[in-house]
Coordinates of C-alpha atoms in Angstrom, one line a residue:
M1 CA -19.4 12.4 0.0
Y2 CA -17.2 9.7 -1.5
V3 CA -14.7 7.1 -1.0
A4 CA -11.3 7.2 -2.4
V5 CA -7.9 5.4 -1.6
M6 CA -4.5 6.8 -1.1
N7 CA -2.1 5.1 -3.6
P8 CA 1.1 4.0 -1.4
V9 CA -0.7 0.5 -0.4
F10 CA 0.0 -0.3 -4.4
Q11 CA 3.5 0.5 -4.5
T12 CA 4.0 -3.0 -6.2
E13 CA 1.2 -2.5 -8.7
S14 CA 1.5 -0.2 -12.1
L15 CA -1.2 2.8 -12.3
E16 CA -3.2 0.4 -14.4
E17 CA -3.3 -2.3 -12.2
M18 CA -4.1 0.0 -9.4
C19 CA -6.8 1.6 -11.1
Q20 CA -8.2 -1.6 -12.4
I21 CA -8.4 -3.1 -8.9
L22 CA -10.0 0.1 -7.3
S23 CA -12.5 0.5 -10.1
E24 CA -13.8 -3.4 -9.6
R25 CA -14.5 -2.1 -6.1
G26 CA -16.5 0.7 -7.0
V27 CA -13.8 3.2 -6.0
Y28 CA -13.2 6.1 -8.6
S29 CA -11.0 8.4 -6.9
I30 CA -7.4 8.2 -5.9
E31 CA -5.3 10.3 -3.4
M32 CA -1.9 10.5 -5.4
G33 CA 1.3 10.7 -3.6
C34 CA 3.9 12.6 -5.6
G35 CA 6.8 12.8 -2.6
G36 CA 8.0 12.5 0.7
S37 CA 6.7 9.2 2.3
P38 CA 4.2 8.4 0.2
G39 CA 6.6 8.2 -2.4
K40 CA 6.3 8.8 -6.3
H41 CA 5.7 5.3 -7.7
H42 CA 2.4 6.3 -9.8
C43 CA 3.0 10.0 -10.0
D44 CA 6.4 11.7 -10.3
P45 CA 6.4 15.5 -10.6
D46 CA 9.8 15.6 -12.4
V47 CA 8.3 13.2 -15.2
L48 CA 5.0 14.6 -15.3
L49 CA 6.0 18.3 -15.4
N50 CA 8.4 17.6 -18.1
D51 CA 7.3 14.9 -20.3
E52 CA 3.9 15.7 -22.3
A53 CA 3.8 12.1 -23.7
K54 CA 4.2 10.7 -20.4
Y55 CA 1.8 13.2 -18.9
Q56 CA -0.9 12.3 -21.5
E57 CA -0.4 8.4 -21.1
F58 CA -0.6 9.1 -17.1
L59 CA -4.2 10.9 -17.9
D60 CA -5.4 8.5 -20.5
T61 CA -4.9 5.6 -17.8
L62 CA -7.1 7.6 -15.5
K63 CA -9.5 8.4 -18.0
K64 CA -9.9 4.6 -19.3
Y65 CA -10.9 3.8 -15.5
D66 CA -13.1 6.7 -15.3
M67 CA -10.8 7.6 -12.2
S68 CA -10.2 11.1 -10.6
I69 CA -7.6 12.4 -8.3
C70 CA -8.9 13.9 -5.1
A71 CA -5.7 15.7 -3.9
L72 CA -1.9 15.2 -4.3
S73 CA 0.1 14.4 -1.2
T74 CA 3.6 14.9 -0.1
H75 CA 4.1 14.0 3.4
N76 CA 7.6 15.6 4.5
N77 CA 9.4 17.9 6.8
P78 CA 10.4 20.9 5.1
V79 CA 11.3 22.8 8.4
H80 CA 13.7 19.8 9.3
P81 CA 16.9 21.3 11.3
N82 CA 19.0 19.6 8.9
K83 CA 19.2 22.1 5.9
E84 CA 19.6 19.6 3.2
L85 CA 16.6 17.4 4.2
A86 CA 14.6 20.8 4.6
D87 CA 15.8 21.9 1.5
F88 CA 14.7 18.5 -0.4
A89 CA 11.4 18.6 1.3
D90 CA 10.5 22.2 0.2
K91 CA 11.4 21.5 -3.5
E92 CA 9.0 18.7 -3.4
L93 CA 6.2 20.6 -2.0
T94 CA 6.8 23.4 -4.7
K95 CA 6.8 20.4 -7.4
A96 CA 3.5 19.1 -6.0
F97 CA 1.9 22.9 -6.4
Q98 CA 3.2 22.7 -10.0
L99 CA 1.5 19.5 -10.7
A100 CA -1.3 20.2 -9.1
Q101 CA -1.9 23.8 -11.1
K102 CA -1.2 21.5 -13.9
M103 CA -4.1 19.1 -13.1
G104 CA -6.4 21.7 -11.9
I105 CA -6.2 20.1 -8.0
D106 CA -6.7 22.7 -5.3
T107 CA -5.8 20.4 -2.4
I108 CA -2.0 19.2 -1.3
V109 CA -1.7 16.9 1.8
T110 CA 1.1 17.2 4.0
F111 CA 2.8 17.5 7.3
S112 CA 3.7 20.8 9.2
G113 CA 6.8 19.8 9.7
C114 CA 8.9 20.0 13.3
P115 CA 12.0 21.9 13.5
G116 CA 15.0 21.3 16.2
D117 CA 15.5 23.3 19.2
S118 CA 17.8 25.7 18.2
E119 CA 19.7 26.7 15.0
T120 CA 22.5 24.2 15.6
S121 CA 20.0 21.3 15.8
Q122 CA 20.4 18.3 13.8
K123 CA 17.2 16.4 14.5
P124 CA 13.3 17.6 15.1
N125 CA 12.5 18.0 18.5
W126 CA 8.9 17.4 19.2
V127 CA 7.8 19.0 22.8
T128 CA 5.1 17.4 24.5
C129 CA 4.9 19.3 27.7
S130 CA 5.4 23.1 28.8
W131 CA 7.8 22.4 31.7
P132 CA 10.7 22.7 32.4
D133 CA 10.6 26.3 31.1
D134 CA 13.3 24.7 28.1
Y135 CA 10.2 23.4 26.4
T136 CA 8.2 26.3 26.5
E137 CA 11.3 28.0 25.2
I138 CA 11.9 25.9 22.7
L139 CA 7.9 25.9 21.5
N140 CA 8.3 29.5 21.1
W141 CA 11.4 29.7 19.0
Q142 CA 10.0 26.6 16.7
W143 CA 6.6 28.5 16.0
N144 CA 7.9 32.3 15.8
E145 CA 11.2 31.8 14.4
V146 CA 10.5 28.8 11.8
L147 CA 7.2 27.4 11.3
I148 CA 5.2 30.4 11.1
P149 CA 7.4 32.5 8.9
Y150 CA 8.0 29.3 6.6
W151 CA 4.3 28.5 6.1
K152 CA 3.4 32.3 5.4
K153 CA 5.8 32.0 2.5
K154 CA 4.7 28.8 1.4
A155 CA 1.0 29.5 1.7
A156 CA 1.6 32.8 -0.3
E157 CA 3.5 30.3 -3.1
A158 CA 0.7 27.5 -3.1
K159 CA -1.6 30.5 -3.8
S160 CA 0.4 31.4 -6.8
Y161 CA -0.1 28.1 -8.5
G162 CA -3.9 28.2 -7.6
V163 CA -3.6 25.7 -4.4
T164 CA -5.9 27.0 -2.0
K165 CA -6.0 24.3 0.4
I166 CA -2.9 23.2 2.2
A167 CA -4.2 20.2 4.2
F168 CA -2.1 19.4 7.3
E169 CA -2.4 15.7 8.6
M170 CA -2.5 16.4 12.4
H171 CA 0.3 13.9 13.3
P172 CA 2.2 13.4 16.3
G173 CA 5.9 14.3 16.0
F174 CA 5.2 17.2 14.3
C175 CA 4.2 20.9 15.5
V176 CA 0.7 20.7 14.2
Y177 CA -0.9 17.4 15.8
N178 CA -4.3 18.3 17.2
P179 CA -7.0 21.0 16.5
Y180 CA -5.5 23.6 18.9
T181 CA -2.1 23.4 17.0
L182 CA -3.8 23.3 13.5
L183 CA -6.0 26.5 14.4
K184 CA -3.1 28.3 16.0
L185 CA -1.1 27.8 12.7
R186 CA -3.9 28.9 10.6
E187 CA -4.4 32.1 12.6
A188 CA -0.9 33.2 12.1
V189 CA -0.8 32.1 8.2
G190 CA -4.0 32.3 6.9
P191 CA -7.2 30.3 5.4
E192 CA -4.6 28.3 3.1
I193 CA -3.9 26.1 5.9
G194 CA -6.6 23.6 6.9
A195 CA -6.6 19.9 8.3
N196 CA -6.3 16.6 6.7
F197 CA -8.5 15.1 9.1
D198 CA -7.1 11.4 10.0
P199 CA -8.8 10.0 13.1
S200 CA -6.4 7.4 13.4
H201 CA -3.8 9.9 15.1
L202 CA -6.5 11.6 17.2
I203 CA -7.8 8.3 18.8
W204 CA -4.9 7.5 20.5
Q205 CA -4.3 10.9 22.1
G206 CA -7.5 10.3 23.6
I207 CA -9.1 12.8 21.3
D208 CA -12.8 12.0 20.2
P209 CA -13.0 12.7 16.3
V210 CA -16.6 14.0 16.5
A211 CA -15.8 16.7 18.9
A212 CA -12.4 17.5 17.0
I213 CA -14.6 17.8 13.5
R214 CA -17.2 20.1 15.3
E215 CA -14.4 22.3 16.4
L216 CA -12.5 22.5 13.1
G217 CA -15.8 23.0 11.4
K218 CA -16.7 26.2 13.5
H219 CA -13.5 27.5 11.5
H220 CA -14.5 25.9 8.1
A221 CA -10.8 24.3 8.5
I222 CA -11.4 20.6 7.2
Y223 CA -10.0 20.3 3.6
H224 CA -9.3 16.4 3.3
F225 CA -10.1 13.4 5.4
H226 CA -8.2 10.2 5.8
A227 CA -9.9 7.2 6.6
K228 CA -8.4 5.2 8.9
D229 CA -8.8 3.6 12.1
T230 CA -7.0 2.8 15.5
K231 CA -7.5 0.3 18.0
V232 CA -6.6 1.2 21.6
D233 CA -5.2 -1.8 23.6
E234 CA -7.1 -0.8 27.0
Y235 CA -4.9 -3.1 29.1
N236 CA -1.7 -2.0 27.7
K237 CA -2.8 1.7 27.8
A238 CA -3.7 1.3 31.5
V239 CA 0.1 0.0 32.3
N240 CA 2.1 2.4 29.9
G241 CA -0.1 5.1 28.5
V242 CA -0.3 6.2 25.2
L243 CA 2.9 7.7 24.4
D244 CA 4.4 4.4 23.0
T245 CA 7.4 4.5 21.3
R246 CA 7.5 0.6 20.4
H247 CA 7.3 -0.6 16.9
Y248 CA 4.1 -0.9 15.3
S249 CA 4.9 -4.8 15.1
E250 CA 5.1 -5.2 18.8
D251 CA 2.6 -5.5 21.6
R252 CA 1.7 -1.8 21.9
S253 CA -0.9 0.4 23.5
W254 CA -2.8 1.3 20.3
R255 CA -2.1 -0.2 16.4
F256 CA -3.5 1.1 13.0
R257 CA -6.8 -0.9 11.7
S258 CA -8.4 -0.5 9.0
V259 CA -11.7 1.2 8.9
G260 CA -14.5 -0.7 10.8
C261 CA -11.6 -2.9 13.0
G262 CA -11.0 -0.6 15.5
H263 CA -14.3 1.1 15.9
D264 CA -18.1 0.2 15.1
L265 CA -20.1 1.0 12.0
L266 CA -21.8 3.6 14.5
F267 CA -18.7 5.3 15.4
W268 CA -18.1 5.9 11.5
R269 CA -21.7 6.8 10.8
D270 CA -21.3 9.6 13.4
I271 CA -18.0 11.0 12.1
V272 CA -19.7 11.0 8.7
A273 CA -22.7 12.9 10.1
E274 CA -20.8 15.6 12.0
L275 CA -18.6 16.1 8.8
R276 CA -21.5 16.9 7.0
L277 CA -22.7 19.4 9.6
A278 CA -19.5 20.8 9.6
G279 CA -19.9 21.6 5.9
Y280 CA -17.5 18.9 4.5
D281 CA -19.1 16.7 2.0
K282 CA -15.9 15.6 0.1
V283 CA -13.8 12.5 0.0
M284 CA -13.0 9.9 2.5
S285 CA -9.7 8.7 1.6
I286 CA -8.8 5.7 2.6
E287 CA -5.2 5.0 4.0
H288 CA -4.3 1.5 4.4
E289 CA -1.7 0.8 7.3
D290 CA -3.2 -2.4 9.0
G291 CA -0.3 -4.4 9.8
L292 CA -3.1 -7.6 10.7
M293 CA -4.5 -7.6 7.5
S294 CA -3.6 -8.1 3.6
K295 CA -3.6 -5.3 1.2
L296 CA -6.9 -6.3 -0.5
E297 CA -8.5 -7.5 2.6
G298 CA -8.2 -4.4 4.7
L299 CA -9.3 -2.3 1.7
D300 CA -12.3 -4.5 1.0
T301 CA -13.2 -3.8 4.7
A302 CA -12.6 -0.4 4.7
I303 CA -14.6 0.3 1.6
N304 CA -17.5 -2.0 2.4
T305 CA -17.7 -0.1 5.9
L306 CA -17.6 3.4 4.5
K307 CA -20.2 2.3 1.7
Q308 CA -22.8 2.0 4.6
C309 CA -21.6 5.3 6.1
V310 CA -21.7 7.9 3.2
M311 CA -24.3 10.3 2.3
K312 CA -24.3 10.4 -1.5
E313 CA -27.5 12.6 -1.8
P314 CA -28.0 16.3 -0.4
A315 CA -30.2 16.4 2.7
Q316 CA -33.8 17.1 1.9
D317 CA -36.0 19.9 3.2
M318 CA -37.2 19.4 6.5
F319 CA -40.7 19.0 5.5
W320 CA -41.7 17.9 9.2
A321 CA -40.3 21.1 10.9

């Protein structure tokens, strides 16, 4: 297992500056945003797919710092009820597939997306309860008429470009937001669908990451991992619960923290151990979204915590058993 960093935190640095900063910290892998909310600052498919000189320059910079790309990310909503927005997101996803094929990468990180409640909707409608019956009707329409058909088509397209792992970040606000919804879509679409396991979005929902890893591991459904922590404010949660729509800068029921600042070292060691038991022994990609810490202090905290947790060597034979 190894540590990587997701690149949006370096939006003000060049590719070379980012690679230098990471290599100085002993990190040699990057999860590269190429569309959607992660942006295209370091990795623009429109450039890298069409300008061979720029593409070679990109590769040469990575090689200079012995840097690899663990996955490409384009977080977007390709089933948005606004057809123009959905079409744009869909095209960005296709370009990510194409770029992954060119680079020999098999994993794309993204969102499942969320439709509206009908063909005439203009905004997504994230349903969080089954009653009144209107909500169950919305869910059935979203899944059967939009989500499953779209991802069946997109999974086939991904395979045509050699992308075998579409790793959904289980994110509230989208149809796939927990292990149940991830496995529901995987069962309907196929093994191309798996999880980008980000504990931060699960913690505030009351989900135990270790239990969730164990459940997804039974289905070999973990394809990527985001290392990000969440601190739940127990007092605010006791008053208002966890469905907190206030801005991240306000006094909320929970907030994102750097790895090790929301939970202790044992918590993260348990996650790493459960990942290995689940058969996942790849990357832990740091996503830095801690509003209390600077870019580098937050990264250093996460990197130092994870380096105390990851297991770099395979397990030895159990000579004692």
